[in-house]
mmCIF file of C-alpha atoms in Angstrom:
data_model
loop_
_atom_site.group_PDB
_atom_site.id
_atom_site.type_symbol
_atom_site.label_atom_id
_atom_site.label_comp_id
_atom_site.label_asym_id
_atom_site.label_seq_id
_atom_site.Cartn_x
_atom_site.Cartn_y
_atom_site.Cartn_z
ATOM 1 C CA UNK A 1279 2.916 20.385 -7.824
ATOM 2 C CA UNK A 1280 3.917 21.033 -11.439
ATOM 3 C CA UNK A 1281 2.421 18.573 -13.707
ATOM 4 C CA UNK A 1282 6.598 18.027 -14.639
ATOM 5 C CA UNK A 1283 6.380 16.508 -11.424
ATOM 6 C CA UNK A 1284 3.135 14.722 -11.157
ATOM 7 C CA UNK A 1285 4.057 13.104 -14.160
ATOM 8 C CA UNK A 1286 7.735 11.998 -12.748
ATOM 9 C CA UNK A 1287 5.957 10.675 -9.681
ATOM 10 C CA UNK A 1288 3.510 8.774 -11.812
ATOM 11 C CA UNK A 1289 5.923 7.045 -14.066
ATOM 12 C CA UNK A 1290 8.530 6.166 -11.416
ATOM 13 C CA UNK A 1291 5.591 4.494 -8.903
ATOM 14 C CA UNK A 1292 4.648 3.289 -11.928
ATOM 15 C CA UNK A 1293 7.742 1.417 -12.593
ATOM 16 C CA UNK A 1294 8.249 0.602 -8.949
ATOM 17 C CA UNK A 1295 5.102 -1.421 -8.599
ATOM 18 C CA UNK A 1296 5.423 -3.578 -11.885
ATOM 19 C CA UNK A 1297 9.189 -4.273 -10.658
ATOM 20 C CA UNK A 1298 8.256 -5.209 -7.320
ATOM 21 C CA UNK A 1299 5.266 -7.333 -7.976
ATOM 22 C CA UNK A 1300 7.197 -9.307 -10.761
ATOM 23 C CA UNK A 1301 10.359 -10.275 -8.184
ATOM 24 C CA UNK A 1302 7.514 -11.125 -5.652
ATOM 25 C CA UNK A 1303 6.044 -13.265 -8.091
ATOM 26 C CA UNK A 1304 9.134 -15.115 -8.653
ATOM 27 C CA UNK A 1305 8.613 -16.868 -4.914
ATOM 28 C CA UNK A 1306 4.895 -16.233 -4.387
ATOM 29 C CA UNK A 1307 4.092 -17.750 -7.907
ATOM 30 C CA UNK A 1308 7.229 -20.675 -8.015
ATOM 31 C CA UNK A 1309 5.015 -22.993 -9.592
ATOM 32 C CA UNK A 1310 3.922 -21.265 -12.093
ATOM 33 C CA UNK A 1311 7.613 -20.119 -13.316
ATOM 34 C CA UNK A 1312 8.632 -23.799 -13.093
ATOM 35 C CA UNK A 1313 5.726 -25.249 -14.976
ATOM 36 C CA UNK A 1314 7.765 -22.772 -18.032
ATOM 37 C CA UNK A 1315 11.519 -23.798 -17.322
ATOM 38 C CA UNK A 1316 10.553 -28.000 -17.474
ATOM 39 C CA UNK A 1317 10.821 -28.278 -20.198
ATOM 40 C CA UNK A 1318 11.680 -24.534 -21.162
ATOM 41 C CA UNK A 1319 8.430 -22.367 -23.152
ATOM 42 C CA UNK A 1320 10.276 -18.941 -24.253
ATOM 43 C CA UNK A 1321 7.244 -17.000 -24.817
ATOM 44 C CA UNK A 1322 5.409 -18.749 -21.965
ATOM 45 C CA UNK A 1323 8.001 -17.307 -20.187
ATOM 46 C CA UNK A 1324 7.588 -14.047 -21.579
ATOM 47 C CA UNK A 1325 3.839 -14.185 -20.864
ATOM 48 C CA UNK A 1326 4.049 -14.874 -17.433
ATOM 49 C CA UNK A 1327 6.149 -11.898 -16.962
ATOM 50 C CA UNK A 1328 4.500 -9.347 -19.133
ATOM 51 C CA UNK A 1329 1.307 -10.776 -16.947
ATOM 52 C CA UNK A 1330 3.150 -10.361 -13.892
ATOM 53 C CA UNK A 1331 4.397 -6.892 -14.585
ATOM 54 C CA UNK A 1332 1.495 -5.421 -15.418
ATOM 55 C CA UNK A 1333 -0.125 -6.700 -12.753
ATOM 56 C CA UNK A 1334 1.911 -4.332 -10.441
ATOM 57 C CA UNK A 1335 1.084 -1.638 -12.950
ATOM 58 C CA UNK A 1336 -2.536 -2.406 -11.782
ATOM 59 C CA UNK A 1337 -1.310 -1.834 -8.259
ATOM 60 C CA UNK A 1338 0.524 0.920 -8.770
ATOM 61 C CA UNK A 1339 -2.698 2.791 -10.075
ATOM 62 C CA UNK A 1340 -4.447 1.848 -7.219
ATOM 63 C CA UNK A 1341 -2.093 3.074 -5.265
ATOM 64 C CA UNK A 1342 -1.836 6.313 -6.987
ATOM 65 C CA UNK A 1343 -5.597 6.645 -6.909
ATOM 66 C CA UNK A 1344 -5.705 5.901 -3.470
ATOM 67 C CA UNK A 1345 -2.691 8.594 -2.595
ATOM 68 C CA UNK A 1346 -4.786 11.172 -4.218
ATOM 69 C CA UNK A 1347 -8.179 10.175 -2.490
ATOM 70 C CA UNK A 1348 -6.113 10.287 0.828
ATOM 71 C CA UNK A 1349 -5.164 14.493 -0.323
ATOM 72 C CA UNK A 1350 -8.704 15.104 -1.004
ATOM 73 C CA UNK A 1351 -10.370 13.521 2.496
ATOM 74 C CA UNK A 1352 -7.486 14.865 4.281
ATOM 75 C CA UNK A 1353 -7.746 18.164 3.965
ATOM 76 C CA UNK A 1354 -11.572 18.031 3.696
ATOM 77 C CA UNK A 1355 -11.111 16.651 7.442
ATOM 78 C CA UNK A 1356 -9.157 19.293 8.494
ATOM 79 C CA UNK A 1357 -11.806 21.724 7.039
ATOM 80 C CA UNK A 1358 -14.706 20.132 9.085
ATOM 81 C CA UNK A 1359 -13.271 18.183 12.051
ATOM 82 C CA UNK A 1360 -10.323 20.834 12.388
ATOM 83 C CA UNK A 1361 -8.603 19.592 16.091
ATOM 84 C CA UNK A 1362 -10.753 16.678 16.416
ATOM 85 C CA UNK A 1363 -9.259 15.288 12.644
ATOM 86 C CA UNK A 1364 -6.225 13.407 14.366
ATOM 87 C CA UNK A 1365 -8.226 11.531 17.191
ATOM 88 C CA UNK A 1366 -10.552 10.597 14.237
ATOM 89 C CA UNK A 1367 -7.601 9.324 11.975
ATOM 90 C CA UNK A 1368 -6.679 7.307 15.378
ATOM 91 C CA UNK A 1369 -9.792 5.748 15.588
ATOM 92 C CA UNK A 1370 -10.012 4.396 11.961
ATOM 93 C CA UNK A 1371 -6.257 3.431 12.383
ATOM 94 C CA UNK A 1372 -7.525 0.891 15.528
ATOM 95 C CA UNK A 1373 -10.961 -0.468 13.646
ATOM 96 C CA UNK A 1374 -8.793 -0.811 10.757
ATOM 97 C CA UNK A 1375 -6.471 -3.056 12.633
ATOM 98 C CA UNK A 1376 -9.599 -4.555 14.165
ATOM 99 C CA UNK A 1377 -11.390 -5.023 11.386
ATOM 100 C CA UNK A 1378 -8.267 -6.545 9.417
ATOM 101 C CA UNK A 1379 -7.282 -9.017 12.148
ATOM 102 C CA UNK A 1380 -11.663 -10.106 13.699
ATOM 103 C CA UNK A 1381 -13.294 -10.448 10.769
ATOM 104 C CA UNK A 1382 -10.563 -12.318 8.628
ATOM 105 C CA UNK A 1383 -10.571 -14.827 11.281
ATOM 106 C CA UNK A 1384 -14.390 -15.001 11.569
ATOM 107 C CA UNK A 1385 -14.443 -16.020 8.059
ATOM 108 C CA UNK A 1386 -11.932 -18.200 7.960
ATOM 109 C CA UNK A 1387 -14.338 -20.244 9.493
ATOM 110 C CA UNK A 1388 -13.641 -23.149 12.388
ATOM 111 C CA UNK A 1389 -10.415 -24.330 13.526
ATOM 112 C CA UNK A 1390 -8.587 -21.247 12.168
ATOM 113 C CA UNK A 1391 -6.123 -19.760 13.878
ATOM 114 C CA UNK A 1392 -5.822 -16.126 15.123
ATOM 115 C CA UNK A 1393 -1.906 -15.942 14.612
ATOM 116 C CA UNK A 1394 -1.836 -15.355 10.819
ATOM 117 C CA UNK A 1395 -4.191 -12.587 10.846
ATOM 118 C CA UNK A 1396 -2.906 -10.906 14.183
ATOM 119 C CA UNK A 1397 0.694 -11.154 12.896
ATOM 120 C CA UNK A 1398 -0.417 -9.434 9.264
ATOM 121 C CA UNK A 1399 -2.033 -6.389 11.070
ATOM 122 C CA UNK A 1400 1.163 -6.347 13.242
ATOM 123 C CA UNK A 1401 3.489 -6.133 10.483
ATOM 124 C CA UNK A 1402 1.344 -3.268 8.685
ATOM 125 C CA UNK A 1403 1.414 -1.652 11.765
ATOM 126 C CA UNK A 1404 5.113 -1.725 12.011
ATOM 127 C CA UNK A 1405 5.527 -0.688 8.425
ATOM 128 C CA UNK A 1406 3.414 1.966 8.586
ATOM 129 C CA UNK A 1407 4.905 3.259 11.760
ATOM 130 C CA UNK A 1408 8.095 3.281 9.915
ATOM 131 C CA UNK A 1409 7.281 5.454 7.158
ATOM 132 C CA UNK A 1410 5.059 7.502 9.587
ATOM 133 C CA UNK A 1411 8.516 8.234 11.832
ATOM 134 C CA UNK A 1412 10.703 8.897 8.559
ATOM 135 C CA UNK A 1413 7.796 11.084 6.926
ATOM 136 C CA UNK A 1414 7.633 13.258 10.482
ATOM 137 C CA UNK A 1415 11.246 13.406 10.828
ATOM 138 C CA UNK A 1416 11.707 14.912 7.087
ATOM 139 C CA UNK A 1417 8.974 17.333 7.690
ATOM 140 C CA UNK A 1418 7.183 18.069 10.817
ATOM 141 C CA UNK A 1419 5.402 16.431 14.381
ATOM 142 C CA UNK A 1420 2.011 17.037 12.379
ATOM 143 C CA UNK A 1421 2.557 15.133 9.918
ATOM 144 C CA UNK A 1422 3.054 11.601 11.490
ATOM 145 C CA UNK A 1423 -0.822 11.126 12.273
ATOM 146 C CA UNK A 1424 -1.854 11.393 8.891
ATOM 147 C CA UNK A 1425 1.052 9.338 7.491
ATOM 148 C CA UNK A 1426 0.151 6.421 9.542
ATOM 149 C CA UNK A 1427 -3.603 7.060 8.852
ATOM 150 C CA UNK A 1428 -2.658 6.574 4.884
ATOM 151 C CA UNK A 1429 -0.046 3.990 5.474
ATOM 152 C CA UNK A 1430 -2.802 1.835 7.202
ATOM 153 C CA UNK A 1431 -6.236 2.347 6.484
ATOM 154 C CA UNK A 1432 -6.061 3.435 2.953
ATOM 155 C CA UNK A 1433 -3.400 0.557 2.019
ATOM 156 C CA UNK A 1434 -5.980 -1.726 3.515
ATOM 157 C CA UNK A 1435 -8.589 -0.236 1.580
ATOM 158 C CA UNK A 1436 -6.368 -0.871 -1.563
ATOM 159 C CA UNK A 1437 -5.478 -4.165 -0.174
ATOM 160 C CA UNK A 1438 -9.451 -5.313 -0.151
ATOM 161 C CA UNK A 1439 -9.718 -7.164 -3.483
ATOM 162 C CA UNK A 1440 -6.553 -9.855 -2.448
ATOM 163 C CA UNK A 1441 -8.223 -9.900 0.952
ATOM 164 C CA UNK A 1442 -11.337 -11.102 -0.173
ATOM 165 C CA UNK A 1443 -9.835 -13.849 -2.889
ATOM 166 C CA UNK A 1444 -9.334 -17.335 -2.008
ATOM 167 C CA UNK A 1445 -6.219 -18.015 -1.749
ATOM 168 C CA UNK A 1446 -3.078 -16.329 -0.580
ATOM 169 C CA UNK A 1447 -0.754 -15.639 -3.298
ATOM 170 C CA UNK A 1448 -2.689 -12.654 -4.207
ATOM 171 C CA UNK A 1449 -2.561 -10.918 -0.603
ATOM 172 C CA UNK A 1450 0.880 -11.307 -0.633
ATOM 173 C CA UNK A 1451 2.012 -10.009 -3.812
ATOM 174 C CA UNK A 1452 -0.472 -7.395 -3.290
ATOM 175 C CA UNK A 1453 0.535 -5.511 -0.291
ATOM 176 C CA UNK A 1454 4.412 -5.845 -1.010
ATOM 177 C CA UNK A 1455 4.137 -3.441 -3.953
ATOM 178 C CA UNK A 1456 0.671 -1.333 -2.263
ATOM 179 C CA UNK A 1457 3.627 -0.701 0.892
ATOM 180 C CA UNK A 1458 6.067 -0.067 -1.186
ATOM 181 C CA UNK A 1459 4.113 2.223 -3.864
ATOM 182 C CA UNK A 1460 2.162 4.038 -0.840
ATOM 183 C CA UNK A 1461 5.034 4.733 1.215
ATOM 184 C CA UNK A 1462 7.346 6.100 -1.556
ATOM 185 C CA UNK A 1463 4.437 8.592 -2.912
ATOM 186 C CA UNK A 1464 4.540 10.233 0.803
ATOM 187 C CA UNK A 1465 7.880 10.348 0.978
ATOM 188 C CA UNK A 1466 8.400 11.784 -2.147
ATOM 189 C CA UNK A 1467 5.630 14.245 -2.129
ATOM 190 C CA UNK A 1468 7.260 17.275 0.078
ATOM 191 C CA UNK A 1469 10.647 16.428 -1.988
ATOM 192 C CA UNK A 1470 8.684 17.298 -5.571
ATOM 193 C CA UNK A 1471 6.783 20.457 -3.554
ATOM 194 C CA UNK A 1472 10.321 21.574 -2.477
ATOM 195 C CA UNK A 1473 8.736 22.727 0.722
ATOM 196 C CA UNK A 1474 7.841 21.075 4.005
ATOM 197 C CA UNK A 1475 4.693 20.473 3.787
ATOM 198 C CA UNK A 1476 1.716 20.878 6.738
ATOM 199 C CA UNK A 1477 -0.359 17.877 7.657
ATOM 200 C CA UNK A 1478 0.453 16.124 4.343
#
């Protein structure tokens, strides 16, 4: 990849994460926006969403560092695992999913329920699958492991700081832009390389 390009898909994940966090902020962070309208504070207003904007910037870096971790350990598990890599990737898919929906609800403590944190994993899973499908169908069969290996465990490795907060807003205007971010950087990638790419 050129750096031309590199710096195109920098800028416009860039952009995409401060966008998307700041119009999930709008319902995620209500209160806050309405403490600002009654009575009206102009550059309250203005705060809140340079504060929520770069905020997704935030994101998007993670996401960007996380994207180019994912290169690096992929193809230095193809180098030492070679055949075994994609049962690996499966395994740390399923404790991921484990790990995301058990110990969540063990620390949640008594009279929690199960639901919440079965139904998040769920819906990454079904995301991920998504862009895993799309990213094998644009390219190749080989690819779909590793896509759904990034789309899951490294988003929830990203995800990790909202997880462990205490309360909820910040898990869910976390992940929205981490999906979004995440899955447009794989999907973009073979487009900027104008190739197909193997195993990416």
């Amino acid at each position: 990849m050129t750096s031309r390009k590199w710096v195109r898909l920098f800028l416009t994940t860039l952009v995409l994460g401060g966008v998307l966090t700041l119009l999930t902020s709008f319902v995620v962070k209500a209160d806050a926006y309405a403490n600002v309208l009654r009575p009206f504070d102009f550059f309250e207003l203005i705060g809140l969403l340079l504060f929520f904007s770069g905020l997704g910037f935030i994101f998007s870096i993670i996401s960007q560092m996380g994207f180019f971790a994912y290169l690096t350990v992929h193809q230095f598990g193809l180098g030492m695992f070679k055949g075994l890599w994609p049962a690996i990737q499966l395994f740390l898919i399923a404790f991921t999913l484990f790990d995301l929906v058990y110990f969540r609800y063990q620390a949640a403590g008594k009279g929690a329920s199960v639901w919440p944190f079965l139904l998040t994993a769920l819906g990454l899973l079904a995301v991920s699958y998504i862009v895993a499908y799309v990213k094998r169908k644009e390219t190749n069969a080989k690819a779909f492991v590793p896509a759904l290996f990034f789309m899951v465990v490294v988003t929830t490795i990203e995800w990790v700081p909202a997880l462990r907060s205490d309360g909820q807003d910040y898990v869910w205007m976390m992940i929205i832009p981490l999906l979004a971010c995440n899955a447009y950087q794989l999907l973009l990638l073979h487009r900027l390389n104008n190739k197909e790419p193997h195993n990416n």
